[in-house]
GROMACS .gro file of C-alpha atoms in nm:
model
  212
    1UNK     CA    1   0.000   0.000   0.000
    2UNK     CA    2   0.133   0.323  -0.083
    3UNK     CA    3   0.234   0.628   0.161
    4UNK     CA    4  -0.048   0.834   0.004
    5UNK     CA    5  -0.300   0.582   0.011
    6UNK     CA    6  -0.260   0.488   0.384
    7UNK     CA    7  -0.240   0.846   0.461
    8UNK     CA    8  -0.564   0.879   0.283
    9UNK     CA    9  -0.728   0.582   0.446
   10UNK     CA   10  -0.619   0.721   0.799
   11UNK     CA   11  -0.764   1.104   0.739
   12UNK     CA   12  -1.100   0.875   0.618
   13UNK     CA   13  -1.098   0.671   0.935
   14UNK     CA   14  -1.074   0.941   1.162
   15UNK     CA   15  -1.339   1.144   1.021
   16UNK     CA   16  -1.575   0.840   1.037
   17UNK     CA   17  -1.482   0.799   1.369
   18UNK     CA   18  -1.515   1.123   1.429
   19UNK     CA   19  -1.849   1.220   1.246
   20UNK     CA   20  -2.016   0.867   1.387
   21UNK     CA   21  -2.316   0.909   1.657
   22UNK     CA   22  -2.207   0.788   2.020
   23UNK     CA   23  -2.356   0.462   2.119
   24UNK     CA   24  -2.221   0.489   2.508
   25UNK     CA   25  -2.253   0.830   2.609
   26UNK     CA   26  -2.554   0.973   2.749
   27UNK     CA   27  -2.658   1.330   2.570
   28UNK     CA   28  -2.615   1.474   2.894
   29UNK     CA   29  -2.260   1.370   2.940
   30UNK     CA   30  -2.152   1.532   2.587
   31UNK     CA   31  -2.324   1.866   2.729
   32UNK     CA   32  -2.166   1.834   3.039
   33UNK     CA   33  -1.819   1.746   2.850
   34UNK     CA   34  -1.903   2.018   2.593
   35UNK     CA   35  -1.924   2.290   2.812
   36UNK     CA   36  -1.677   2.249   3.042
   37UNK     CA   37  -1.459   2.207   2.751
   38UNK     CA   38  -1.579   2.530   2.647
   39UNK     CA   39  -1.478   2.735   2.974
   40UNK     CA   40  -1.140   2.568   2.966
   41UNK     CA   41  -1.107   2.703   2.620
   42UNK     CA   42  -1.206   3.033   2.712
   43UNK     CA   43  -1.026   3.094   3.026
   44UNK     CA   44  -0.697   2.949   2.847
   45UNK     CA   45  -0.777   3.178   2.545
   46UNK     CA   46  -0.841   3.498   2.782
   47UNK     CA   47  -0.522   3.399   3.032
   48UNK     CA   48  -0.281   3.401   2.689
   49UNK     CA   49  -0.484   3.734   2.580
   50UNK     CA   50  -0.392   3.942   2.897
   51UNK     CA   51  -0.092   3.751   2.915
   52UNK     CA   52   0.028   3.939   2.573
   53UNK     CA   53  -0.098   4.284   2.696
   54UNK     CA   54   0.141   4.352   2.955
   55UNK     CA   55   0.464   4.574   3.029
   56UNK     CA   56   0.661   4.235   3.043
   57UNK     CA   57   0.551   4.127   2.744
   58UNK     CA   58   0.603   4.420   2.540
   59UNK     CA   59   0.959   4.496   2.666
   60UNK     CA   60   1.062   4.110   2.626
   61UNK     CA   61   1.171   4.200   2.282
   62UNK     CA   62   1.530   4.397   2.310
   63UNK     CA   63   1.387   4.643   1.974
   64UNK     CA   64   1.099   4.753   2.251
   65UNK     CA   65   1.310   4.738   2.548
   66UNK     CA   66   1.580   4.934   2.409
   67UNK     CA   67   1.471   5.194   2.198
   68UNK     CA   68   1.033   5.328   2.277
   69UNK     CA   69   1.023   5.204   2.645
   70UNK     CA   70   1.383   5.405   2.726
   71UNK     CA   71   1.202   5.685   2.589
   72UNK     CA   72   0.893   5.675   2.768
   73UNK     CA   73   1.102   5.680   3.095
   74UNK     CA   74   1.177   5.980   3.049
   75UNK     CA   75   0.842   6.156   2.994
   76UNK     CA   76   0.539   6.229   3.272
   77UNK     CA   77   0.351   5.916   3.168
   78UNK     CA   78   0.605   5.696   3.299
   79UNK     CA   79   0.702   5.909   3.650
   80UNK     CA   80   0.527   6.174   3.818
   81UNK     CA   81   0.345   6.339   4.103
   82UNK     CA   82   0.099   6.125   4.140
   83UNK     CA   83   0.228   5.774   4.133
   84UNK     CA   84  -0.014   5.689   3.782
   85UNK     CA   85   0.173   5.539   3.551
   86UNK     CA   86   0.078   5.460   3.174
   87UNK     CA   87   0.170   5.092   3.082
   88UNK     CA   88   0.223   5.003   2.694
   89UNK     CA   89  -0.078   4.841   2.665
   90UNK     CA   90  -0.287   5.134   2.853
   91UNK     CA   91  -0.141   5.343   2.536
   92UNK     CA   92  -0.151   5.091   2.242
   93UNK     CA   93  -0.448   4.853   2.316
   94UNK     CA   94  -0.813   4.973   2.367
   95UNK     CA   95  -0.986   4.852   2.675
   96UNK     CA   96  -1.331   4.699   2.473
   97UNK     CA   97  -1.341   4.331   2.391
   98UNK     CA   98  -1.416   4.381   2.023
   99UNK     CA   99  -1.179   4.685   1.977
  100UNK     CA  100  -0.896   4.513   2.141
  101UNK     CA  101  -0.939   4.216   1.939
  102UNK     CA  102  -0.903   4.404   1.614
  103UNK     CA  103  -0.571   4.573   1.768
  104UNK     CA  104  -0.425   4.224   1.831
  105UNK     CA  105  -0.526   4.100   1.491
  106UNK     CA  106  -0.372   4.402   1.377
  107UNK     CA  107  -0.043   4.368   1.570
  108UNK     CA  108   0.009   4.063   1.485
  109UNK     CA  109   0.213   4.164   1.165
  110UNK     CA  110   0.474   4.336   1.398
  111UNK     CA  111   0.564   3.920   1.451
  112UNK     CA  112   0.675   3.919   1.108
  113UNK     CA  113   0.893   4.228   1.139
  114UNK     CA  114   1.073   4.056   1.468
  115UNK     CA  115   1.105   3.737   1.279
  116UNK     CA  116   1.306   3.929   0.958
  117UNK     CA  117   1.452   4.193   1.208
  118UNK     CA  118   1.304   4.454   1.077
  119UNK     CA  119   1.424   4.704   1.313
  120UNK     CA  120   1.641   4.476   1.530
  121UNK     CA  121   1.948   4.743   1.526
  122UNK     CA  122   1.885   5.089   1.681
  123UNK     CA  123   2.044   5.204   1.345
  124UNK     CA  124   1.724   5.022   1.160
  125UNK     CA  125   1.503   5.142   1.414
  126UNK     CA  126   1.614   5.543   1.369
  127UNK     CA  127   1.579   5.485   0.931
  128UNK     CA  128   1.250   5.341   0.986
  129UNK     CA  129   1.107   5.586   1.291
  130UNK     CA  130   0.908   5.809   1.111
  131UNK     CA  131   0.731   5.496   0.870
  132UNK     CA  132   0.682   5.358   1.238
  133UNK     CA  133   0.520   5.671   1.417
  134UNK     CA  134   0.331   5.765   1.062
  135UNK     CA  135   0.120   5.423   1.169
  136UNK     CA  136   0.056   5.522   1.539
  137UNK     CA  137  -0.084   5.845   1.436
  138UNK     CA  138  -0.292   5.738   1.145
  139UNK     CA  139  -0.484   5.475   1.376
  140UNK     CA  140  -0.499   5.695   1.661
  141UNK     CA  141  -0.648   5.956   1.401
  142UNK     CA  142  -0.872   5.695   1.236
  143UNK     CA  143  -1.025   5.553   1.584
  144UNK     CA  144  -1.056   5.913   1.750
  145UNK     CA  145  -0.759   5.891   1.974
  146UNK     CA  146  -0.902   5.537   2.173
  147UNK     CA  147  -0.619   5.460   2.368
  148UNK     CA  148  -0.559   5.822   2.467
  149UNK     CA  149  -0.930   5.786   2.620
  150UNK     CA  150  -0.885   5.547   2.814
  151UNK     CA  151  -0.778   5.749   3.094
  152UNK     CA  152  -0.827   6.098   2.901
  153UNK     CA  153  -1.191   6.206   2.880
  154UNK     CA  154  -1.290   6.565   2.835
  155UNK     CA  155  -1.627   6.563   3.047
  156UNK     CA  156  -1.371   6.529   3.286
  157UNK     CA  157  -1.130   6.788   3.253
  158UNK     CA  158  -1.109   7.076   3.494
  159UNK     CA  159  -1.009   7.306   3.226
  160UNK     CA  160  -0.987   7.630   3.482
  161UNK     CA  161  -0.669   7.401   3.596
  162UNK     CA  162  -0.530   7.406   3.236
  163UNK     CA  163  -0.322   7.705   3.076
  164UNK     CA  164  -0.535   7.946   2.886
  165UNK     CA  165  -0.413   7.876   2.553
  166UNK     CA  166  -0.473   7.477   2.669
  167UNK     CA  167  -0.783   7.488   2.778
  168UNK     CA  168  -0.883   7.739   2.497
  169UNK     CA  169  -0.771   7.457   2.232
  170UNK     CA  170  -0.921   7.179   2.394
  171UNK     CA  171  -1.246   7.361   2.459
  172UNK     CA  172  -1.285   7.443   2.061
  173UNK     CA  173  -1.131   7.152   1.922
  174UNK     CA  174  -1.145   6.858   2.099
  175UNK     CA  175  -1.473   6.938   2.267
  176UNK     CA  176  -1.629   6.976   1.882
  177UNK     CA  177  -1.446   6.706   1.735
  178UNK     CA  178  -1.258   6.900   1.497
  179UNK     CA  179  -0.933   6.753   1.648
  180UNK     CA  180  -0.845   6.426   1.823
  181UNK     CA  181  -0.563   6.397   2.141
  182UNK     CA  182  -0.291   6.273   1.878
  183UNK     CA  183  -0.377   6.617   1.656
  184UNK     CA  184  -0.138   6.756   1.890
  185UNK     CA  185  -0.023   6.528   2.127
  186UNK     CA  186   0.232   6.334   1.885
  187UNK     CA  187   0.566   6.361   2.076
  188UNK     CA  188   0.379   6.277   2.420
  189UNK     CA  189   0.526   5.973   2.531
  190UNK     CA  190   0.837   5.866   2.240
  191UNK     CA  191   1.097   6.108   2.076
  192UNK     CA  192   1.003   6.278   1.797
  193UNK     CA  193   1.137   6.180   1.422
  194UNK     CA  194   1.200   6.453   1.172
  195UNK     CA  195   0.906   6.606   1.151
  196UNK     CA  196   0.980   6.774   0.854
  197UNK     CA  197   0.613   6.818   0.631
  198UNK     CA  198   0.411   6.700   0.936
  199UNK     CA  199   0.138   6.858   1.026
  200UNK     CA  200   0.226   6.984   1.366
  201UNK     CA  201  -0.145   6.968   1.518
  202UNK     CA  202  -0.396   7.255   1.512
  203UNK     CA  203  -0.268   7.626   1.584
  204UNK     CA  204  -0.459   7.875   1.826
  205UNK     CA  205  -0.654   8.168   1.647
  206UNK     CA  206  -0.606   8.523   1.684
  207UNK     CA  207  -0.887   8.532   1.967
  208UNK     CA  208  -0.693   8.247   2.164
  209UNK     CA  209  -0.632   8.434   2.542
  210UNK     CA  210  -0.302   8.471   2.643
  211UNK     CA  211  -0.071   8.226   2.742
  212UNK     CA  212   0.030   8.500   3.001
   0.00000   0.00000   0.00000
């Protein structure tokens, strides 16, 4: 009998073994068995989710650890007066199910730029920065700034605590949706590439108060 053929015959035999009624098992057993299959399932599923949207996880690739996450030590998201820091994930990865799905899906292509080192030299990294942040901004533009929001929400602001010309921006853009947080808040937690030809957010008008 040929490789092929037995190979055949096998894949055949386990599908009619596979397809065929049980003669032994009550219906309430397979419901039983189903479901508690199913919760297995779904708690491992959930325990890798969260286990790949976390600090650790991110920074377990040198690229990360070396090059974005120095950066963001530097900068008020990562250290300041009040103890709250900003994780990665809080930053990257919406809090909703469906929308966090979708990022993963989406992030799943940076695999293939750590498996052909795409920017696995901080030489690679600085030649391809700008291709790199050009992405952020155009999904945080395209989803209304979601990962900004989940800790940033406007109903929220106390904007007699913000500087005039801060509070006047926010108030007439991002209150009326003419601007999202990433508008203007590129450079907020990473170094800036050459931002030579991009647009650097919107500008005050002429009836802006005083920054004094």
């Amino acid at each position: 009998m040929s490789l092929v053929r037995r190979a055949r015959d096998t894949v055949v035999g386990f599908w009619r073994a596979f397809n065929r009624p049980a003669r032994y098992l009550s219906l309430g057993f397979l419901t039983l068995g189903g479901f508690i299959a199913g919760i297995v399932f779904w708690g491992g599923f959930n325990t890798a989710l969260e286990a790949t949207n976390t600090e650790v996880f991110c920074t377990s690739c040198h690229e990360m650890d070396d090059n974005v996450f120095e950066e963001l030590k530097s900068t008020i998201h990562y250290a300041n007066r009040s103890g709250v820091r900003a994780t990665c994930p809080d930053c990257h990865v919406p809090h909703d199910w469906t929308d966090k799905m979708a990022r993963k899906m989406q992030a799943s292509k940076e695999v293939w730029g750590k498996i052909f080192g795409t920017i696995n030299t901080r030489e690679k990294f600085l030649d391809n920065r700008l291709k790199l942040a050009q992405h952020e901004w155009e999904r945080l533009k395209a989803n209304d700034s979601l990962e900004c929001r989940n800790c940033h929400d406007y109903d929220s602001m106390d904007l007699t605590r913000q500087a005039s010309r801060a509070a006047f921006i926010h108030r007439s853009y991002l209150a009326t949706g003419q601007a999202t947080c990433i508008d203007c808040h590129k450079g907020i937690a990473h170094r800036l590439p050459d931002m030579t030809g991009v647009p650097q957010g919107v500008q005050a008008s002429s009836t802006a108060p005083s920054p004094h």
